Amino acid sequence: MKRLLTLGLVLLSGLSFGQTTPTPAELLDRMRNAYAQARTYRDRGSVTVEYLTRKKAETTRRKAFSTAFQRGGTYRFAHAEAGSAGAIQCGVVWSKGPRTLTWLGARNTLDSGRTLVQALTLAGAATGSASRRVSGLLLGDPKISMDWDKSLRNVQLVGQETVNNRLTHHLTATGGQVNLPSQVELWLDAASGLVIRLSERSRVAEFEALTTIDFEPAVNVELTPDLLRFDYQNCLK
């Protein structure tokens, strides 16, 4: 009986110690794999960019965005914000195979002469790089992602937090270039590894910019045909 009790305690102890906390490197690898292996992906989200001085917030920009992606098929990214007259200014980047279409709502212009990298770079300027962070991981193109995930340094796991109603792993890191570093915070879904929130504080000239991107992602879900249409008149889907 004593031997059986001892064996039981050892087994229970092994189960407990087997549930180890993932390392920051393991969490980042899991994040990359979640996007690289996704058959389909969709999200809706928001990005807020605050330009700060030492005294106060000088300017705040807010945008909403949506993404739909089917591996080997169609990609669509859209973003919108309230214009000065209250009208929604919409931008859409749509791609299938070698063909890319871009709707520039602020200019009321349809552009078919850009590559997908060029179109998402242009959209990134208007969305605090929200168009490039996840899309680059989905598409496996470092020219789109700017290798933001691989440039992270001094990555630390803070712990687990609930963000946007999801349990997440909260990471902090140093990002950006070595001579122009930024402070990055990343919240990864504990269940799927997907990015739920990304925050980056960086210096732009005399301003400090704080960019916060919130995602509501889903992978390997059915995408209805309307989600994958170019359709700039129905911007966010």
Short mmCIF file of C-alpha atoms in Angstrom, two decimals:
data_model
loop_
_atom_site.label_atom_id
_atom_site.label_comp_id
_atom_site.label_asym_id
_atom_site.label_seq_id
_atom_site.Cartn_x
_atom_site.Cartn_y
_atom_site.Cartn_z
CA MET A 1 0.00 0.00 0.00
CA LYS A 2 2.80 2.39 0.88
CA ARG A 3 4.46 1.74 -2.48
CA LEU A 4 1.18 2.37 -4.31
CA LEU A 5 0.67 5.66 -2.42
CA THR A 6 4.20 6.75 -3.23
CA LEU A 7 3.73 5.86 -6.92
CA GLY A 8 0.46 7.82 -7.03
CA LEU A 9 2.12 10.92 -5.57
CA VAL A 10 4.94 10.67 -8.11
CA LEU A 11 2.46 10.43 -11.00
CA LEU A 12 0.43 13.38 -9.75
CA SER A 13 3.61 15.37 -9.26
CA GLY A 14 4.66 14.55 -12.83
CA LEU A 15 1.34 15.77 -14.21
CA SER A 16 1.63 19.02 -12.28
CA PHE A 17 5.19 19.73 -13.36
CA GLY A 18 4.35 18.73 -16.94
CA GLN A 19 2.07 21.75 -17.30
CA THR A 20 4.92 24.22 -17.74
CA THR A 21 4.52 27.87 -18.64
CA PRO A 22 5.47 28.49 -22.29
CA THR A 23 8.51 30.65 -22.95
CA PRO A 24 8.25 33.92 -24.91
CA ALA A 25 10.06 32.26 -27.84
CA GLU A 26 7.58 29.37 -27.84
CA LEU A 27 4.63 31.77 -27.79
CA LEU A 28 6.00 33.74 -30.75
CA ASP A 29 6.63 30.54 -32.72
CA ARG A 30 3.09 29.42 -31.97
CA MET A 31 1.78 32.77 -33.19
CA ARG A 32 3.69 32.50 -36.48
CA ASN A 33 2.51 28.93 -37.05
CA ALA A 34 -1.13 29.87 -36.36
CA TYR A 35 -1.09 32.33 -39.26
CA ALA A 36 1.16 30.28 -41.56
CA GLN A 37 -1.11 27.23 -41.27
CA ALA A 38 -4.45 29.05 -41.46
CA ARG A 39 -6.63 27.85 -44.36
CA THR A 40 -8.91 30.87 -43.90
CA TYR A 41 -8.79 33.94 -41.70
CA ARG A 42 -11.10 36.81 -40.92
CA ASP A 43 -11.13 39.63 -38.42
CA ARG A 44 -12.61 42.96 -37.53
CA GLY A 45 -10.67 45.39 -35.45
CA SER A 46 -9.71 48.94 -34.61
CA VAL A 47 -6.53 50.96 -34.47
CA THR A 48 -5.91 54.07 -32.38
CA VAL A 49 -2.87 56.27 -32.91
CA GLU A 50 -2.14 58.94 -30.31
CA TYR A 51 0.53 61.55 -30.93
CA LEU A 52 1.77 62.79 -27.56
CA THR A 53 3.99 65.58 -26.32
CA ARG A 54 5.31 65.76 -22.80
CA LYS A 55 2.27 67.80 -21.82
CA LYS A 56 -0.73 66.21 -23.51
CA ALA A 57 -2.18 64.20 -26.38
CA GLU A 58 -2.00 66.45 -29.43
CA THR A 59 -3.76 64.29 -32.00
CA THR A 60 -5.71 61.04 -31.92
CA ARG A 61 -6.63 59.05 -35.03
CA ARG A 62 -9.04 56.12 -34.96
CA LYS A 63 -9.81 53.63 -37.71
CA ALA A 64 -11.78 50.44 -38.07
CA PHE A 65 -10.61 47.61 -40.31
CA SER A 66 -11.53 44.13 -41.49
CA THR A 67 -9.60 41.29 -43.12
CA ALA A 68 -10.69 38.24 -45.09
CA PHE A 69 -8.20 35.68 -46.40
CA GLN A 70 -8.47 32.36 -48.19
CA ARG A 71 -5.18 30.54 -48.72
CA GLY A 72 -4.50 30.04 -52.41
CA GLY A 73 -7.43 32.32 -53.20
CA THR A 74 -8.49 35.83 -52.29
CA TYR A 75 -7.21 38.41 -49.84
CA ARG A 76 -9.12 41.54 -48.79
CA PHE A 77 -8.26 44.29 -46.31
CA ALA A 78 -10.51 47.31 -45.72
CA HIS A 79 -10.32 50.32 -43.43
CA ALA A 80 -12.53 53.32 -42.74
CA GLU A 81 -12.70 56.43 -40.60
CA ALA A 82 -15.00 59.40 -40.17
CA GLY A 83 -14.00 62.19 -42.54
CA SER A 84 -14.05 65.86 -41.65
CA ALA A 85 -17.59 66.15 -43.00
CA GLY A 86 -18.74 63.00 -41.21
CA ALA A 87 -18.60 60.80 -44.33
CA ILE A 88 -16.88 57.44 -44.14
CA GLN A 89 -13.62 57.46 -46.05
CA CYS A 90 -13.00 53.88 -47.10
CA GLY A 91 -9.90 52.14 -48.36
CA VAL A 92 -9.82 48.60 -49.76
CA VAL A 93 -6.93 46.37 -50.83
CA TRP A 94 -8.03 43.26 -52.74
CA SER A 95 -5.84 40.61 -54.31
CA LYS A 96 -6.25 37.30 -56.11
CA GLY A 97 -3.26 35.69 -57.76
CA PRO A 98 -1.16 38.34 -59.51
CA ARG A 99 -4.01 40.86 -59.63
CA THR A 100 -4.33 43.59 -57.00
CA LEU A 101 -6.97 46.31 -56.81
CA THR A 102 -6.89 49.29 -54.47
CA TRP A 103 -9.73 51.66 -53.69
CA LEU A 104 -8.54 55.01 -52.36
CA GLY A 105 -11.66 56.51 -50.81
CA ALA A 106 -10.02 59.79 -49.86
CA ARG A 107 -9.24 60.36 -53.56
CA ASN A 108 -12.31 58.54 -54.94
CA THR A 109 -9.90 56.54 -57.10
CA LEU A 110 -9.59 52.91 -58.22
CA ASP A 111 -5.96 51.85 -58.70
CA SER A 112 -4.91 48.62 -60.44
CA GLY A 113 -1.25 49.48 -60.97
CA ARG A 114 0.17 48.58 -57.56
CA THR A 115 1.55 45.31 -56.27
CA LEU A 116 0.05 43.85 -53.09
CA VAL A 117 3.14 44.94 -51.14
CA GLN A 118 2.79 48.49 -52.43
CA ALA A 119 -0.95 48.61 -51.75
CA LEU A 120 -0.59 47.35 -48.16
CA THR A 121 2.31 49.73 -47.54
CA LEU A 122 0.08 52.61 -48.62
CA ALA A 123 -2.75 51.34 -46.41
CA GLY A 124 -0.29 50.93 -43.55
CA ALA A 125 0.47 54.65 -43.59
CA ALA A 126 -3.22 55.28 -42.96
CA THR A 127 -3.78 52.52 -40.40
CA GLY A 128 -0.76 52.59 -38.12
CA SER A 129 0.60 49.50 -39.95
CA ALA A 130 -2.53 47.48 -39.01
CA SER A 131 -2.69 46.40 -42.67
CA ARG A 132 0.79 44.87 -42.51
CA ARG A 133 1.29 43.21 -39.13
CA VAL A 134 -1.01 40.20 -39.42
CA SER A 135 -1.28 40.20 -43.21
CA GLY A 136 2.45 39.70 -43.57
CA LEU A 137 2.27 36.65 -41.30
CA LEU A 138 -0.71 35.24 -43.21
CA LEU A 139 0.88 35.77 -46.59
CA GLY A 140 4.37 34.77 -45.45
CA ASP A 141 5.91 37.91 -46.95
CA PRO A 142 8.52 39.80 -44.86
CA LYS A 143 8.22 42.76 -47.23
CA ILE A 144 4.65 43.18 -45.97
CA SER A 145 5.22 42.32 -42.30
CA MET A 146 8.52 44.23 -42.15
CA ASP A 147 9.66 41.28 -39.98
CA TRP A 148 8.20 43.06 -36.95
CA ASP A 149 7.95 39.79 -35.03
CA LYS A 150 11.56 38.81 -35.70
CA SER A 151 12.88 42.24 -34.71
CA LEU A 152 11.50 41.94 -31.16
CA ARG A 153 14.20 41.95 -28.49
CA ASN A 154 14.26 41.47 -24.72
CA VAL A 155 10.91 39.67 -24.91
CA GLN A 156 9.35 39.03 -21.49
CA LEU A 157 6.20 37.17 -20.47
CA VAL A 158 4.21 39.32 -18.03
CA GLY A 159 1.48 36.75 -17.40
CA GLN A 160 -2.06 35.97 -18.47
CA GLU A 161 -4.76 38.63 -18.93
CA THR A 162 -8.27 38.77 -20.35
CA VAL A 163 -8.42 41.12 -23.35
CA ASN A 164 -11.47 41.53 -25.60
CA ASN A 165 -13.12 38.65 -23.72
CA ARG A 166 -10.24 36.28 -24.45
CA LEU A 167 -7.62 34.81 -22.16
CA THR A 168 -4.25 35.97 -23.48
CA HIS A 169 -0.52 35.72 -22.83
CA HIS A 170 0.83 39.26 -22.30
CA LEU A 171 4.34 39.91 -23.65
CA THR A 172 6.53 43.01 -23.52
CA ALA A 173 9.50 43.64 -25.81
CA THR A 174 11.74 46.16 -27.48
CA GLY A 175 10.97 46.59 -31.16
CA GLY A 176 11.96 48.81 -34.04
CA GLN A 177 15.48 49.52 -35.19
CA VAL A 178 18.41 49.38 -32.79
CA ASN A 179 19.02 53.12 -33.19
CA LEU A 180 15.30 53.93 -33.06
CA PRO A 181 13.76 51.49 -30.57
CA SER A 182 10.11 51.22 -29.60
CA GLN A 183 8.25 49.72 -26.65
CA VAL A 184 6.01 46.86 -27.74
CA GLU A 185 3.27 45.01 -25.87
CA LEU A 186 1.62 41.96 -27.36
CA TRP A 187 -1.39 39.97 -26.19
CA LEU A 188 -1.68 36.50 -27.78
CA ASP A 189 -4.78 34.35 -27.53
CA ALA A 190 -4.01 31.51 -25.12
CA ALA A 191 -6.14 29.07 -27.12
CA SER A 192 -5.10 29.83 -30.71
CA GLY A 193 -1.90 31.91 -30.53
CA LEU A 194 -3.47 34.70 -32.63
CA VAL A 195 -2.79 38.37 -31.92
CA ILE A 196 -5.60 39.98 -29.91
CA ARG A 197 -3.91 43.29 -29.17
CA LEU A 198 -0.67 44.93 -30.22
CA SER A 199 0.57 48.17 -28.73
CA GLU A 200 3.69 50.09 -29.75
CA ARG A 201 5.12 53.33 -28.36
CA SER A 202 7.70 55.05 -30.55
CA ARG A 203 9.15 58.51 -31.10
CA VAL A 204 8.32 60.47 -34.26
CA ALA A 205 10.26 63.73 -34.47
CA GLU A 206 9.25 65.75 -31.38
CA PHE A 207 6.19 63.58 -30.81
CA GLU A 208 5.75 60.24 -29.14
CA ALA A 209 3.31 57.97 -30.98
CA LEU A 210 1.28 55.32 -29.19
CA THR A 211 -0.37 52.86 -31.60
CA THR A 212 -2.85 50.29 -30.27
CA ILE A 213 -4.37 47.68 -32.60
CA ASP A 214 -7.20 45.42 -31.41
CA PHE A 215 -8.17 42.30 -33.35
CA GLU A 216 -11.19 40.00 -33.25
CA PRO A 217 -9.71 37.11 -35.26
CA ALA A 218 -10.96 33.70 -36.36
CA VAL A 219 -9.10 31.04 -38.36
CA ASN A 220 -10.27 28.08 -40.42
CA VAL A 221 -13.84 29.33 -40.56
CA GLU A 222 -16.19 29.39 -43.53
CA LEU A 223 -16.00 32.63 -45.52
CA THR A 224 -19.11 33.64 -47.42
CA PRO A 225 -18.51 34.94 -50.98
CA ASP A 226 -19.46 38.52 -50.06
CA LEU A 227 -16.55 38.73 -47.59
CA LEU A 228 -14.08 38.10 -50.41
CA ARG A 229 -15.50 40.49 -53.01
CA PHE A 230 -13.64 43.70 -53.82
CA ASP A 231 -16.85 45.71 -53.17
CA TYR A 232 -15.55 49.08 -52.00
CA GLN A 233 -19.10 50.41 -51.61
CA ASN A 234 -19.63 48.04 -48.66
CA CYS A 235 -16.34 48.69 -46.98
CA LEU A 236 -16.18 46.91 -43.63
CA LYS A 237 -17.63 43.42 -43.54
#
